[in-house]
């Protein structure tokens, strides 16, 4: 007989308790297959509950496949393979538990932007307009390459700002540079050997390696990727950051750009991927046109992101495919659904159209330029001849070479203790050699002008402890 313990004070309804008890018995095999269960009336009387409770429990068990009924003869247990032991406690390895995001007093992170200066109000207005005018688009599945209108606006924009000549059909919008590269790998570049800058953007390296592409680490000199060294590798596709090398900050001169393009043109199947991540910000001289603008042979895949120019949280980047790759993309790439929301795309389209984007870039360039100048002055004042700044002419970070006996690990450890967010060149190096250079990546986008003196003082104490 089924002596099911019923707890009448329990928050769970009576029928659910009966259901759970029987289900558990069946799963553990204690109620064997083909066992006949008591009738509703018998069980209701035995447990002193209503027949309705029994009926609800039996019905749910039938719906889930634990029981079946035979006409005029009652309820039976179905044949299933018992699973045991049930109810083992599943526990997360404490090593894997996520601690809450650490909050820092000051941040030298190269990854963020000055979010407090983002024009949330005008962004919001653009969003409101998008909701009002294009509501029907919100109820549809987004084109895999992104909203056509946005692609049109972007293609006009980058013609002027980056010298990138392309049709909207060549543009693919996606939720991040990493995702766009992944799409490219899936669709166009199966099993191709890649060349990455050394030091270089580690997130793309790890993606390539996870997807089992051979990766050759080609050293970067003051002009960017060394093309002679590139030639010594079997790589077919080189990923470079010509506007502001990540992390050294060097700007690739035209001589190196054409050299790289020549490497590309020499052999069928070679391409260059241009990661133009923070090209909007240039502090000395004019903005340098893209590498793509020099490409006469449709061999450059241009990728840019709104993570640095607007906000990382928009999750909005785009890639421009060469004309020769569009048909293969249309054939294989359109199976992958768009990863950025339509509303974000429509909002950005308006934000670009109504001039708010340009206003924002202008304001931020001015702001970053000031913060950067103030920071460099403060660093030079505090550290004197013990530091050298490199790669500061563009973008949102520069390198700081330190002349100190302190090992870099000790500096990083002290920074962590002092709640100073700090990154070293190590995370961009493929070869983790024994004696790492004492070089820091100093991002200044999240640093407020009034924080600079104190943050620099803290940094000094990390590098030169008493
Ligand atoms: C920030 C950054 C990007 C942009 O990355 P998203 O994935 O688009 O946010 C791309 N490349 C480099 C080197 C960067 O630093």
Short mmCIF file of N, CA, C and O in Angstrom, two decimals, residues 303-388:
data_model
loop_
_atom_site.label_atom_id
_atom_site.label_comp_id
_atom_site.label_asym_id
_atom_site.label_seq_id
_atom_site.Cartn_x
_atom_site.Cartn_y
_atom_site.Cartn_z
N UNK A 303 37.09 45.20 -39.98
CA UNK A 303 36.19 45.02 -38.84
C UNK A 303 36.31 46.23 -37.91
O UNK A 303 37.41 46.67 -37.57
N UNK A 304 35.18 46.79 -37.55
CA UNK A 304 35.18 47.90 -36.59
C UNK A 304 34.11 47.63 -35.55
O UNK A 304 33.19 46.85 -35.77
N UNK A 305 34.25 48.29 -34.41
CA UNK A 305 33.36 48.03 -33.28
C UNK A 305 32.87 49.34 -32.69
O UNK A 305 33.60 50.33 -32.71
N UNK A 306 31.63 49.35 -32.20
CA UNK A 306 31.15 50.52 -31.47
C UNK A 306 31.42 50.39 -29.97
O UNK A 306 30.97 51.21 -29.18
N UNK A 307 32.19 49.35 -29.59
CA UNK A 307 32.49 49.14 -28.17
C UNK A 307 33.34 50.26 -27.59
O UNK A 307 33.20 50.61 -26.43
N UNK A 308 34.25 50.80 -28.38
CA UNK A 308 35.13 51.84 -27.87
C UNK A 308 34.57 53.23 -28.17
O UNK A 308 34.69 54.13 -27.39
N UNK A 309 33.91 53.37 -29.33
CA UNK A 309 33.44 54.71 -29.70
C UNK A 309 32.13 55.06 -28.99
O UNK A 309 31.89 56.22 -28.69
N UNK A 310 31.29 54.05 -28.70
CA UNK A 310 30.05 54.33 -27.96
C UNK A 310 30.11 53.63 -26.60
O UNK A 310 30.64 54.19 -25.66
N UNK A 311 29.60 52.40 -26.54
CA UNK A 311 29.62 51.67 -25.26
C UNK A 311 29.86 50.19 -25.54
O UNK A 311 29.24 49.64 -26.46
N UNK A 312 30.69 49.53 -24.73
CA UNK A 312 30.89 48.08 -24.94
C UNK A 312 29.58 47.31 -24.80
O UNK A 312 29.37 46.30 -25.46
N UNK A 313 28.67 47.80 -23.98
CA UNK A 313 27.44 47.07 -23.73
C UNK A 313 26.46 47.10 -24.90
O UNK A 313 25.49 46.34 -24.92
N UNK A 314 26.69 47.94 -25.91
CA UNK A 314 25.78 47.91 -27.06
C UNK A 314 25.91 46.59 -27.82
O UNK A 314 24.99 46.16 -28.49
N UNK A 315 27.07 45.95 -27.69
CA UNK A 315 27.34 44.69 -28.42
C UNK A 315 27.08 44.88 -29.91
O UNK A 315 26.20 44.27 -30.49
N UNK A 316 27.80 45.79 -30.49
CA UNK A 316 27.57 46.14 -31.88
C UNK A 316 28.92 46.37 -32.59
O UNK A 316 29.65 47.28 -32.24
N UNK A 317 29.20 45.50 -33.51
CA UNK A 317 30.38 45.63 -34.35
C UNK A 317 29.95 45.29 -35.78
O UNK A 317 28.83 44.84 -35.99
N UNK A 318 30.82 45.53 -36.74
CA UNK A 318 30.47 45.13 -38.11
C UNK A 318 31.72 44.76 -38.86
O UNK A 318 32.83 45.19 -38.53
N UNK A 319 31.53 43.92 -39.88
CA UNK A 319 32.66 43.56 -40.73
C UNK A 319 32.28 43.86 -42.17
O UNK A 319 31.11 43.76 -42.54
N UNK A 320 33.28 44.28 -42.94
CA UNK A 320 33.07 44.55 -44.36
C UNK A 320 33.79 43.46 -45.14
O UNK A 320 35.00 43.33 -45.07
N UNK A 321 33.01 42.66 -45.85
CA UNK A 321 33.60 41.56 -46.61
C UNK A 321 34.05 42.05 -47.97
O UNK A 321 33.36 42.87 -48.60
N UNK A 322 35.16 41.54 -48.47
CA UNK A 322 35.55 41.86 -49.85
C UNK A 322 34.49 41.33 -50.82
O UNK A 322 33.81 40.35 -50.51
N UNK A 323 34.38 41.97 -52.00
CA UNK A 323 33.34 41.57 -52.96
C UNK A 323 33.39 40.08 -53.30
O UNK A 323 32.37 39.43 -53.39
N UNK A 324 34.60 39.56 -53.40
CA UNK A 324 34.77 38.16 -53.80
C UNK A 324 34.27 37.16 -52.77
O UNK A 324 34.15 35.97 -53.07
N UNK A 325 34.03 37.60 -51.56
CA UNK A 325 33.58 36.66 -50.52
C UNK A 325 32.08 36.73 -50.26
O UNK A 325 31.55 35.97 -49.46
N UNK A 326 31.40 37.66 -50.95
CA UNK A 326 29.97 37.82 -50.65
C UNK A 326 29.17 36.59 -51.02
O UNK A 326 28.31 36.16 -50.27
N UNK A 327 29.48 35.99 -52.20
CA UNK A 327 28.63 34.87 -52.60
C UNK A 327 28.79 33.69 -51.66
O UNK A 327 27.80 33.04 -51.30
N UNK A 328 30.01 33.41 -51.20
CA UNK A 328 30.18 32.29 -50.26
C UNK A 328 29.52 32.64 -48.93
O UNK A 328 28.89 31.79 -48.28
N UNK A 329 29.57 33.91 -48.56
CA UNK A 329 28.89 34.29 -47.32
C UNK A 329 27.37 34.13 -47.46
O UNK A 329 26.70 33.64 -46.57
N UNK A 330 26.86 34.58 -48.60
CA UNK A 330 25.40 34.46 -48.80
C UNK A 330 24.98 33.00 -48.79
O UNK A 330 23.89 32.65 -48.36
N UNK A 331 25.85 32.14 -49.27
CA UNK A 331 25.51 30.73 -49.36
C UNK A 331 25.54 30.06 -47.98
O UNK A 331 24.65 29.30 -47.63
N UNK A 332 26.58 30.37 -47.20
CA UNK A 332 26.74 29.64 -45.93
C UNK A 332 26.47 30.47 -44.68
O UNK A 332 26.11 29.94 -43.65
N UNK A 333 26.66 31.78 -44.79
CA UNK A 333 26.61 32.61 -43.59
C UNK A 333 25.20 33.02 -43.19
O UNK A 333 24.96 33.38 -42.04
N UNK A 334 24.28 32.97 -44.15
CA UNK A 334 22.94 33.46 -43.84
C UNK A 334 22.15 32.49 -42.95
O UNK A 334 21.05 32.80 -42.52
N UNK A 335 22.73 31.34 -42.65
CA UNK A 335 22.07 30.42 -41.71
C UNK A 335 22.22 30.90 -40.28
O UNK A 335 21.52 30.44 -39.40
N UNK A 336 23.20 31.77 -40.06
CA UNK A 336 23.46 32.21 -38.69
C UNK A 336 22.65 33.46 -38.40
O UNK A 336 22.78 34.47 -39.08
N UNK A 337 21.82 33.38 -37.38
CA UNK A 337 20.94 34.52 -37.11
C UNK A 337 21.71 35.71 -36.53
O UNK A 337 22.75 35.56 -35.92
N UNK A 338 21.17 36.87 -36.78
CA UNK A 338 21.75 38.12 -36.31
C UNK A 338 21.84 38.11 -34.77
O UNK A 338 20.92 37.68 -34.09
N UNK A 339 22.98 38.60 -34.24
CA UNK A 339 23.18 38.56 -32.78
C UNK A 339 22.92 39.90 -32.09
O UNK A 339 22.90 39.96 -30.87
N UNK A 340 22.75 40.99 -32.84
CA UNK A 340 22.46 42.28 -32.22
C UNK A 340 20.97 42.59 -32.37
O UNK A 340 20.39 42.32 -33.42
N UNK A 341 20.37 43.16 -31.35
CA UNK A 341 18.93 43.39 -31.41
C UNK A 341 18.57 44.45 -32.46
O UNK A 341 19.34 45.37 -32.74
N UNK A 342 17.40 44.29 -33.05
CA UNK A 342 16.92 45.23 -34.05
C UNK A 342 16.81 46.63 -33.45
O UNK A 342 17.16 47.62 -34.07
N UNK A 343 16.33 46.68 -32.22
CA UNK A 343 16.13 48.00 -31.60
C UNK A 343 17.46 48.74 -31.46
O UNK A 343 17.54 49.93 -31.76
N UNK A 344 18.49 48.04 -31.05
CA UNK A 344 19.81 48.67 -30.95
C UNK A 344 20.27 49.15 -32.33
O UNK A 344 20.81 50.24 -32.47
N UNK A 345 20.03 48.34 -33.34
CA UNK A 345 20.44 48.74 -34.69
C UNK A 345 19.67 49.96 -35.18
O UNK A 345 20.24 50.88 -35.76
N UNK A 346 18.35 49.94 -34.96
CA UNK A 346 17.53 51.08 -35.40
C UNK A 346 17.92 52.36 -34.65
O UNK A 346 17.94 53.45 -35.22
N UNK A 347 18.22 52.19 -33.37
CA UNK A 347 18.62 53.34 -32.56
C UNK A 347 19.93 53.91 -33.07
O UNK A 347 20.08 55.12 -33.27
N UNK A 348 20.87 53.02 -33.33
CA UNK A 348 22.16 53.47 -33.84
C UNK A 348 21.99 54.16 -35.20
O UNK A 348 22.62 55.19 -35.47
N UNK A 349 21.12 53.62 -36.04
CA UNK A 349 20.89 54.23 -37.35
C UNK A 349 20.46 55.68 -37.19
O UNK A 349 20.98 56.59 -37.85
N UNK A 350 19.53 55.93 -36.26
CA UNK A 350 19.08 57.29 -36.03
C UNK A 350 20.16 58.16 -35.41
O UNK A 350 20.34 59.32 -35.75
N UNK A 351 20.89 57.57 -34.49
CA UNK A 351 21.95 58.27 -33.78
C UNK A 351 23.04 58.73 -34.75
O UNK A 351 23.61 59.81 -34.61
N UNK A 352 23.29 57.90 -35.76
CA UNK A 352 24.27 58.27 -36.78
C UNK A 352 23.70 59.33 -37.71
O UNK A 352 24.36 60.31 -38.05
N UNK A 353 22.43 59.16 -38.08
CA UNK A 353 21.78 60.06 -39.04
C UNK A 353 21.60 61.47 -38.50
O UNK A 353 21.77 62.44 -39.23
N UNK A 354 21.22 61.55 -37.22
CA UNK A 354 20.90 62.89 -36.70
C UNK A 354 22.12 63.63 -36.16
O UNK A 354 21.98 64.66 -35.49
N UNK A 355 23.31 63.09 -36.40
CA UNK A 355 24.53 63.81 -36.04
C UNK A 355 24.98 63.63 -34.61
O UNK A 355 26.03 64.14 -34.21
N UNK A 356 24.19 62.89 -33.82
CA UNK A 356 24.56 62.71 -32.41
C UNK A 356 25.85 61.92 -32.27
O UNK A 356 26.64 62.15 -31.36
N UNK A 357 26.05 60.99 -33.18
CA UNK A 357 27.26 60.17 -33.12
C UNK A 357 28.50 61.05 -33.29
O UNK A 357 29.44 61.00 -32.48
N UNK A 358 28.48 61.91 -34.32
CA UNK A 358 29.64 62.78 -34.56
C UNK A 358 29.89 63.70 -33.39
O UNK A 358 31.02 63.94 -33.00
N UNK A 359 28.78 64.23 -32.84
CA UNK A 359 28.91 65.12 -31.68
C UNK A 359 29.60 64.39 -30.53
O UNK A 359 30.49 64.92 -29.87
N UNK A 360 29.16 63.15 -30.32
CA UNK A 360 29.71 62.36 -29.22
C UNK A 360 31.20 62.09 -29.43
O UNK A 360 32.01 62.26 -28.51
N UNK A 361 31.57 61.69 -30.65
CA UNK A 361 32.99 61.39 -30.92
C UNK A 361 33.83 62.65 -30.72
O UNK A 361 34.92 62.60 -30.14
N UNK A 362 33.30 63.78 -31.15
CA UNK A 362 34.05 65.03 -31.01
C UNK A 362 34.27 65.36 -29.53
O UNK A 362 35.37 65.70 -29.11
N UNK A 363 33.19 65.23 -28.78
CA UNK A 363 33.26 65.53 -27.35
C UNK A 363 34.22 64.58 -26.65
O UNK A 363 35.07 64.98 -25.86
N UNK A 364 34.11 63.28 -26.97
CA UNK A 364 34.96 62.29 -26.30
C UNK A 364 36.44 62.45 -26.70
O UNK A 364 37.32 62.30 -25.87
N UNK A 365 36.69 62.80 -27.98
CA UNK A 365 38.08 63.01 -28.41
C UNK A 365 38.73 64.11 -27.59
O UNK A 365 39.86 63.98 -27.14
N UNK A 366 37.97 65.16 -27.41
CA UNK A 366 38.48 66.31 -26.66
C UNK A 366 38.74 65.89 -25.21
O UNK A 366 39.78 66.18 -24.62
N UNK A 367 37.77 65.18 -24.66
CA UNK A 367 37.87 64.74 -23.27
C UNK A 367 39.05 63.79 -23.06
O UNK A 367 39.88 63.97 -22.18
N UNK A 368 39.13 62.75 -23.93
CA UNK A 368 40.21 61.77 -23.80
C UNK A 368 41.58 62.44 -23.99
O UNK A 368 42.54 62.08 -23.34
N UNK A 369 41.61 63.39 -24.90
CA UNK A 369 42.88 64.07 -25.16
C UNK A 369 43.36 64.79 -23.90
O UNK A 369 44.55 64.74 -23.56
N UNK A 370 42.42 65.42 -23.21
CA UNK A 370 42.79 66.13 -21.98
C UNK A 370 43.22 65.18 -20.88
O UNK A 370 44.23 65.39 -20.21
N UNK A 371 42.42 64.11 -20.68
CA UNK A 371 42.75 63.14 -19.63
C UNK A 371 44.13 62.55 -19.90
O UNK A 371 44.97 62.42 -19.00
N UNK A 372 44.35 62.20 -21.16
CA UNK A 372 45.60 61.57 -21.56
C UNK A 372 46.78 62.50 -21.29
O UNK A 372 47.80 62.09 -20.73
N UNK A 373 46.64 63.78 -21.67
CA UNK A 373 47.73 64.74 -21.47
C UNK A 373 48.01 64.92 -19.98
O UNK A 373 49.15 64.91 -19.53
N UNK A 374 46.95 65.03 -19.21
CA UNK A 374 47.09 65.24 -17.78
C UNK A 374 47.75 64.01 -17.13
O UNK A 374 48.61 64.14 -16.25
N UNK A 375 47.35 62.85 -17.59
CA UNK A 375 47.89 61.61 -17.04
C UNK A 375 49.38 61.47 -17.35
O UNK A 375 50.19 61.15 -16.48
N UNK A 376 49.74 61.76 -18.60
CA UNK A 376 51.16 61.62 -18.99
C UNK A 376 52.01 62.61 -18.19
O UNK A 376 53.07 62.26 -17.67
N UNK A 377 51.51 63.82 -18.04
CA UNK A 377 52.24 64.81 -17.25
C UNK A 377 52.41 64.32 -15.82
O UNK A 377 53.51 64.40 -15.25
N UNK A 378 51.34 63.79 -15.24
CA UNK A 378 51.41 63.33 -13.85
C UNK A 378 52.38 62.16 -13.71
O UNK A 378 53.15 62.08 -12.74
N UNK A 379 52.36 61.25 -14.69
CA UNK A 379 53.27 60.10 -14.66
C UNK A 379 54.72 60.56 -14.74
O UNK A 379 55.58 60.10 -13.98
N UNK A 380 54.97 61.49 -15.66
CA UNK A 380 56.35 61.95 -15.83
C UNK A 380 56.84 62.70 -14.60
O UNK A 380 57.99 62.59 -14.21
N UNK A 381 55.93 63.44 -13.99
CA UNK A 381 56.29 64.19 -12.80
C UNK A 381 56.63 63.23 -11.65
O UNK A 381 57.61 63.40 -10.94
N UNK A 382 55.80 62.21 -11.47
CA UNK A 382 55.97 61.33 -10.31
C UNK A 382 57.10 60.33 -10.52
O UNK A 382 57.87 60.04 -9.62
N UNK A 383 57.19 59.78 -11.73
CA UNK A 383 58.17 58.72 -11.99
C UNK A 383 59.49 59.24 -12.54
O UNK A 383 60.47 58.51 -12.56
N UNK A 384 59.51 60.48 -13.00
CA UNK A 384 60.73 61.06 -13.56
C UNK A 384 61.26 60.22 -14.72
O UNK A 384 60.49 59.82 -15.60
N UNK A 385 62.55 59.89 -14.65
CA UNK A 385 63.14 59.16 -15.78
C UNK A 385 62.90 57.66 -15.69
O UNK A 385 63.42 56.90 -16.49
N UNK A 386 62.13 57.22 -14.71
CA UNK A 386 61.91 55.77 -14.55
C UNK A 386 60.77 55.22 -15.40
O UNK A 386 60.45 54.06 -15.31
N UNK A 387 60.16 56.09 -16.20
CA UNK A 387 59.15 55.57 -17.11
C UNK A 387 59.34 56.10 -18.52
O UNK A 387 59.90 57.17 -18.73
N UNK A 388 58.86 55.29 -19.46
CA UNK A 388 58.82 55.74 -20.85
C UNK A 388 57.45 55.39 -21.39
O UNK A 388 56.97 54.27 -21.21
#
